[in-house]
């Protein structure tokens, strides 16, 4: 396991890259965890005859991501773009299972 170091404590590119690689692994683990919740959403939506796409929820998720990004000092436009792609992937995953187009 790689120790966590703030960017300013990385003395060289290998140390910096090690931290970026660690963060990438952490992000992927979080995305995998999120996918598990999407799987649960599929079960709930199927049981309740709900559609995969709920437009108001899509916009709520994107707005929340933009707000969180702004608060963290990250470009909200970048985060919105990433989140829209993530949400679309999630909806497609749900739709495949609950047989929506």
Short mmCIF file of N, CA and C in Angstrom, two decimals:
data_model
loop_
_atom_site.label_atom_id
_atom_site.label_comp_id
_atom_site.label_asym_id
_atom_site.label_seq_id
_atom_site.Cartn_x
_atom_site.Cartn_y
_atom_site.Cartn_z
N UNK A 1 0.84 -1.18 0.00
CA UNK A 1 0.00 0.00 0.00
C UNK A 1 0.89 1.25 0.00
N UNK A 2 0.51 2.22 -0.78
CA UNK A 2 1.28 3.45 -0.92
C UNK A 2 0.84 4.44 0.15
N UNK A 3 1.81 5.04 0.81
CA UNK A 3 1.49 6.08 1.78
C UNK A 3 0.97 7.31 1.06
N UNK A 4 0.07 8.01 1.73
CA UNK A 4 -0.48 9.24 1.17
C UNK A 4 0.46 10.40 1.47
N UNK A 5 0.69 11.20 0.44
CA UNK A 5 1.51 12.40 0.59
C UNK A 5 0.83 13.53 -0.17
N UNK A 6 0.75 14.72 0.42
CA UNK A 6 0.19 15.85 -0.33
C UNK A 6 1.12 16.20 -1.50
N UNK A 7 0.58 16.83 -2.54
CA UNK A 7 1.39 17.13 -3.73
C UNK A 7 2.70 17.86 -3.41
N UNK A 8 2.65 18.80 -2.50
CA UNK A 8 3.86 19.58 -2.19
C UNK A 8 4.95 18.74 -1.53
N UNK A 9 4.60 17.57 -1.01
CA UNK A 9 5.60 16.70 -0.39
C UNK A 9 6.22 15.70 -1.38
N UNK A 10 5.78 15.74 -2.63
CA UNK A 10 6.35 14.85 -3.65
C UNK A 10 7.58 15.55 -4.23
N UNK A 11 8.73 14.98 -3.95
CA UNK A 11 9.99 15.62 -4.32
C UNK A 11 10.36 15.44 -5.78
N UNK A 12 9.78 14.41 -6.44
CA UNK A 12 10.16 14.15 -7.82
C UNK A 12 8.97 13.55 -8.57
N UNK A 13 9.13 13.38 -9.87
CA UNK A 13 8.04 12.86 -10.69
C UNK A 13 7.65 11.43 -10.32
N UNK A 14 8.60 10.52 -10.03
CA UNK A 14 8.16 9.18 -9.63
C UNK A 14 7.27 9.20 -8.38
N UNK A 15 7.62 10.01 -7.40
CA UNK A 15 6.80 10.10 -6.19
C UNK A 15 5.43 10.69 -6.52
N UNK A 16 5.40 11.69 -7.37
CA UNK A 16 4.14 12.32 -7.77
C UNK A 16 3.28 11.32 -8.53
N UNK A 17 3.90 10.60 -9.46
CA UNK A 17 3.16 9.61 -10.24
C UNK A 17 2.61 8.50 -9.37
N UNK A 18 3.36 8.12 -8.36
CA UNK A 18 2.89 7.09 -7.43
C UNK A 18 1.61 7.54 -6.74
N UNK A 19 1.55 8.80 -6.36
CA UNK A 19 0.35 9.33 -5.70
C UNK A 19 -0.83 9.41 -6.68
N UNK A 20 -0.54 9.82 -7.91
CA UNK A 20 -1.60 9.86 -8.92
C UNK A 20 -2.14 8.46 -9.18
N UNK A 21 -1.25 7.48 -9.29
CA UNK A 21 -1.67 6.09 -9.49
C UNK A 21 -2.51 5.60 -8.32
N UNK A 22 -2.13 5.97 -7.10
CA UNK A 22 -2.90 5.60 -5.91
C UNK A 22 -4.30 6.20 -5.98
N UNK A 23 -4.36 7.47 -6.33
CA UNK A 23 -5.67 8.12 -6.45
C UNK A 23 -6.52 7.47 -7.53
N UNK A 24 -5.90 7.12 -8.65
CA UNK A 24 -6.64 6.44 -9.71
C UNK A 24 -7.24 5.13 -9.21
N UNK A 25 -6.46 4.37 -8.46
CA UNK A 25 -6.99 3.12 -7.89
C UNK A 25 -8.16 3.41 -6.95
N UNK A 26 -8.02 4.45 -6.12
CA UNK A 26 -9.09 4.82 -5.20
C UNK A 26 -10.35 5.24 -5.96
N UNK A 27 -10.18 6.03 -7.01
CA UNK A 27 -11.32 6.47 -7.81
C UNK A 27 -12.03 5.29 -8.46
N UNK A 28 -11.25 4.34 -8.98
CA UNK A 28 -11.84 3.16 -9.61
C UNK A 28 -12.60 2.33 -8.59
N UNK A 29 -12.06 2.20 -7.40
CA UNK A 29 -12.76 1.47 -6.34
C UNK A 29 -14.07 2.16 -5.99
N UNK A 30 -14.07 3.48 -5.93
CA UNK A 30 -15.30 4.22 -5.65
C UNK A 30 -16.31 4.07 -6.78
N UNK A 31 -15.84 4.08 -8.02
CA UNK A 31 -16.75 3.88 -9.15
C UNK A 31 -17.35 2.48 -9.13
N UNK A 32 -16.56 1.49 -8.76
CA UNK A 32 -17.07 0.13 -8.63
C UNK A 32 -18.12 0.06 -7.52
N UNK A 33 -17.87 0.75 -6.43
CA UNK A 33 -18.85 0.80 -5.34
C UNK A 33 -20.14 1.46 -5.83
N UNK A 34 -19.99 2.56 -6.57
CA UNK A 34 -21.16 3.26 -7.12
C UNK A 34 -21.96 2.32 -8.03
N UNK A 35 -21.26 1.53 -8.83
CA UNK A 35 -21.93 0.58 -9.73
C UNK A 35 -22.77 -0.43 -8.94
N UNK A 36 -22.31 -0.80 -7.76
CA UNK A 36 -23.10 -1.68 -6.91
C UNK A 36 -24.42 -1.05 -6.51
N UNK A 37 -24.40 0.25 -6.26
CA UNK A 37 -25.64 0.97 -5.94
C UNK A 37 -26.54 1.07 -7.17
N UNK A 38 -25.94 1.18 -8.33
CA UNK A 38 -26.72 1.18 -9.56
C UNK A 38 -27.41 -0.17 -9.72
N UNK A 39 -26.71 -1.24 -9.40
CA UNK A 39 -27.32 -2.57 -9.46
C UNK A 39 -28.52 -2.66 -8.52
N UNK A 40 -28.39 -2.08 -7.36
CA UNK A 40 -29.53 -2.07 -6.42
C UNK A 40 -30.67 -1.22 -6.96
N UNK A 41 -30.33 -0.09 -7.61
CA UNK A 41 -31.36 0.74 -8.23
C UNK A 41 -32.12 -0.04 -9.30
N UNK A 42 -31.40 -0.88 -10.04
CA UNK A 42 -32.06 -1.71 -11.06
C UNK A 42 -33.12 -2.59 -10.40
N UNK A 43 -32.77 -3.23 -9.30
CA UNK A 43 -33.72 -4.10 -8.60
C UNK A 43 -34.93 -3.32 -8.11
N UNK A 44 -34.69 -2.15 -7.52
CA UNK A 44 -35.80 -1.34 -7.01
C UNK A 44 -36.67 -0.80 -8.15
N UNK A 45 -36.03 -0.35 -9.22
CA UNK A 45 -36.80 0.17 -10.35
C UNK A 45 -37.62 -0.94 -11.01
N UNK A 46 -37.04 -2.11 -11.14
CA UNK A 46 -37.77 -3.23 -11.72
C UNK A 46 -38.97 -3.61 -10.85
N UNK A 47 -38.77 -3.69 -9.56
CA UNK A 47 -39.85 -4.07 -8.64
C UNK A 47 -40.98 -3.04 -8.63
N UNK A 48 -40.63 -1.78 -8.88
CA UNK A 48 -41.63 -0.72 -8.82
C UNK A 48 -42.09 -0.24 -10.20
N UNK A 49 -41.60 -0.92 -11.25
CA UNK A 49 -41.95 -0.55 -12.61
C UNK A 49 -41.58 0.90 -12.94
N UNK A 50 -40.41 1.31 -12.46
CA UNK A 50 -39.92 2.66 -12.72
C UNK A 50 -38.98 2.62 -13.92
N UNK A 51 -38.88 3.71 -14.66
CA UNK A 51 -37.98 3.74 -15.81
C UNK A 51 -36.52 3.89 -15.38
N UNK A 52 -35.63 3.53 -16.29
CA UNK A 52 -34.20 3.70 -16.02
C UNK A 52 -33.87 5.19 -15.92
N UNK A 53 -34.41 5.98 -16.85
CA UNK A 53 -34.11 7.42 -16.87
C UNK A 53 -35.21 8.19 -16.15
N UNK A 54 -34.80 8.91 -15.13
CA UNK A 54 -35.69 9.83 -14.41
C UNK A 54 -35.04 11.21 -14.55
N UNK A 55 -35.49 11.99 -15.55
CA UNK A 55 -34.79 13.24 -15.89
C UNK A 55 -34.53 14.18 -14.72
N UNK A 56 -35.48 14.34 -13.84
CA UNK A 56 -35.27 15.25 -12.70
C UNK A 56 -34.11 14.75 -11.83
N UNK A 57 -33.99 13.44 -11.66
CA UNK A 57 -32.90 12.89 -10.86
C UNK A 57 -31.56 13.08 -11.56
N UNK A 58 -31.54 12.92 -12.88
CA UNK A 58 -30.31 13.15 -13.63
C UNK A 58 -29.80 14.56 -13.38
N UNK A 59 -30.69 15.52 -13.49
CA UNK A 59 -30.28 16.92 -13.31
C UNK A 59 -29.89 17.20 -11.86
N UNK A 60 -30.55 16.55 -10.92
CA UNK A 60 -30.19 16.71 -9.50
C UNK A 60 -28.77 16.17 -9.25
N UNK A 61 -28.45 15.01 -9.80
CA UNK A 61 -27.12 14.42 -9.63
C UNK A 61 -26.06 15.33 -10.22
N UNK A 62 -26.32 15.85 -11.42
CA UNK A 62 -25.35 16.73 -12.08
C UNK A 62 -25.19 18.03 -11.30
N UNK A 63 -26.29 18.60 -10.83
CA UNK A 63 -26.21 19.85 -10.05
C UNK A 63 -25.44 19.62 -8.75
N UNK A 64 -25.67 18.50 -8.11
CA UNK A 64 -24.92 18.17 -6.88
C UNK A 64 -23.43 18.05 -7.17
N UNK A 65 -23.09 17.41 -8.28
CA UNK A 65 -21.68 17.24 -8.64
C UNK A 65 -21.04 18.60 -8.92
N UNK A 66 -21.75 19.47 -9.62
CA UNK A 66 -21.21 20.81 -9.91
C UNK A 66 -20.98 21.59 -8.62
N UNK A 67 -21.93 21.53 -7.70
CA UNK A 67 -21.81 22.25 -6.43
C UNK A 67 -20.62 21.71 -5.63
N UNK A 68 -20.50 20.40 -5.57
CA UNK A 68 -19.39 19.79 -4.84
C UNK A 68 -18.05 20.15 -5.47
N UNK A 69 -18.01 20.15 -6.80
CA UNK A 69 -16.78 20.51 -7.50
C UNK A 69 -16.39 21.96 -7.20
N UNK A 70 -17.34 22.85 -7.28
CA UNK A 70 -17.07 24.26 -7.00
C UNK A 70 -16.53 24.44 -5.59
N UNK A 71 -17.16 23.77 -4.64
CA UNK A 71 -16.73 23.88 -3.24
C UNK A 71 -15.32 23.34 -3.05
N UNK A 72 -14.92 22.38 -3.88
CA UNK A 72 -13.58 21.78 -3.77
C UNK A 72 -12.54 22.52 -4.62
N UNK A 73 -12.97 23.56 -5.32
CA UNK A 73 -12.05 24.30 -6.16
C UNK A 73 -11.74 23.62 -7.47
N UNK A 74 -12.65 22.74 -7.91
CA UNK A 74 -12.47 22.01 -9.16
C UNK A 74 -13.42 22.58 -10.21
N UNK A 75 -13.02 22.57 -11.45
CA UNK A 75 -13.82 23.12 -12.54
C UNK A 75 -15.16 22.40 -12.64
N UNK A 76 -16.28 23.11 -12.35
CA UNK A 76 -17.58 22.45 -12.40
C UNK A 76 -17.98 22.00 -13.80
N UNK A 77 -17.48 22.68 -14.85
CA UNK A 77 -17.80 22.25 -16.21
C UNK A 77 -17.17 20.89 -16.51
N UNK A 78 -15.94 20.71 -16.06
CA UNK A 78 -15.27 19.42 -16.24
C UNK A 78 -16.04 18.33 -15.50
N UNK A 79 -16.39 18.61 -14.26
CA UNK A 79 -17.10 17.61 -13.45
C UNK A 79 -18.47 17.30 -14.06
N UNK A 80 -19.16 18.33 -14.54
CA UNK A 80 -20.45 18.07 -15.18
C UNK A 80 -20.29 17.13 -16.37
N UNK A 81 -19.29 17.38 -17.19
CA UNK A 81 -19.05 16.52 -18.35
C UNK A 81 -18.79 15.08 -17.93
N UNK A 82 -17.94 14.90 -16.93
CA UNK A 82 -17.63 13.55 -16.43
C UNK A 82 -18.87 12.89 -15.85
N UNK A 83 -19.63 13.65 -15.07
CA UNK A 83 -20.80 13.08 -14.40
C UNK A 83 -21.89 12.74 -15.39
N UNK A 84 -22.07 13.55 -16.41
CA UNK A 84 -23.09 13.22 -17.43
C UNK A 84 -22.72 11.91 -18.12
N UNK A 85 -21.45 11.71 -18.38
CA UNK A 85 -21.02 10.44 -18.98
C UNK A 85 -21.26 9.28 -18.01
N UNK A 86 -20.94 9.48 -16.75
CA UNK A 86 -21.16 8.45 -15.73
C UNK A 86 -22.64 8.13 -15.58
N UNK A 87 -23.47 9.15 -15.54
CA UNK A 87 -24.91 8.95 -15.40
C UNK A 87 -25.46 8.23 -16.62
N UNK A 88 -25.03 8.63 -17.81
CA UNK A 88 -25.51 7.96 -19.03
C UNK A 88 -25.11 6.49 -19.04
N UNK A 89 -23.89 6.20 -18.60
CA UNK A 89 -23.46 4.80 -18.51
C UNK A 89 -24.36 4.04 -17.53
N UNK A 90 -24.67 4.68 -16.40
CA UNK A 90 -25.51 4.04 -15.38
C UNK A 90 -26.91 3.78 -15.91
N UNK A 91 -27.48 4.75 -16.61
CA UNK A 91 -28.82 4.60 -17.17
C UNK A 91 -28.83 3.48 -18.22
N UNK A 92 -27.81 3.45 -19.06
CA UNK A 92 -27.72 2.38 -20.07
C UNK A 92 -27.63 1.02 -19.39
N UNK A 93 -26.87 0.94 -18.33
CA UNK A 93 -26.73 -0.32 -17.57
C UNK A 93 -28.10 -0.74 -17.02
N UNK A 94 -28.82 0.23 -16.43
CA UNK A 94 -30.16 -0.06 -15.91
C UNK A 94 -31.10 -0.48 -17.03
N UNK A 95 -31.08 0.27 -18.11
CA UNK A 95 -32.03 0.03 -19.21
C UNK A 95 -31.83 -1.36 -19.83
N UNK A 96 -30.58 -1.81 -19.92
CA UNK A 96 -30.34 -3.15 -20.47
C UNK A 96 -31.05 -4.21 -19.64
N UNK A 97 -31.05 -4.02 -18.34
CA UNK A 97 -31.63 -5.03 -17.47
C UNK A 97 -33.16 -4.91 -17.42
N UNK A 98 -33.66 -3.69 -17.37
CA UNK A 98 -35.12 -3.55 -17.26
C UNK A 98 -35.77 -3.38 -18.63
N UNK A 99 -34.98 -3.66 -19.67
CA UNK A 99 -35.45 -3.76 -21.05
C UNK A 99 -36.10 -2.48 -21.57
N UNK A 100 -35.40 -1.38 -21.36
CA UNK A 100 -35.82 -0.10 -21.92
C UNK A 100 -34.87 0.28 -23.03
N UNK A 101 -35.33 1.09 -23.91
CA UNK A 101 -34.45 1.63 -24.96
C UNK A 101 -34.24 3.09 -24.68
#
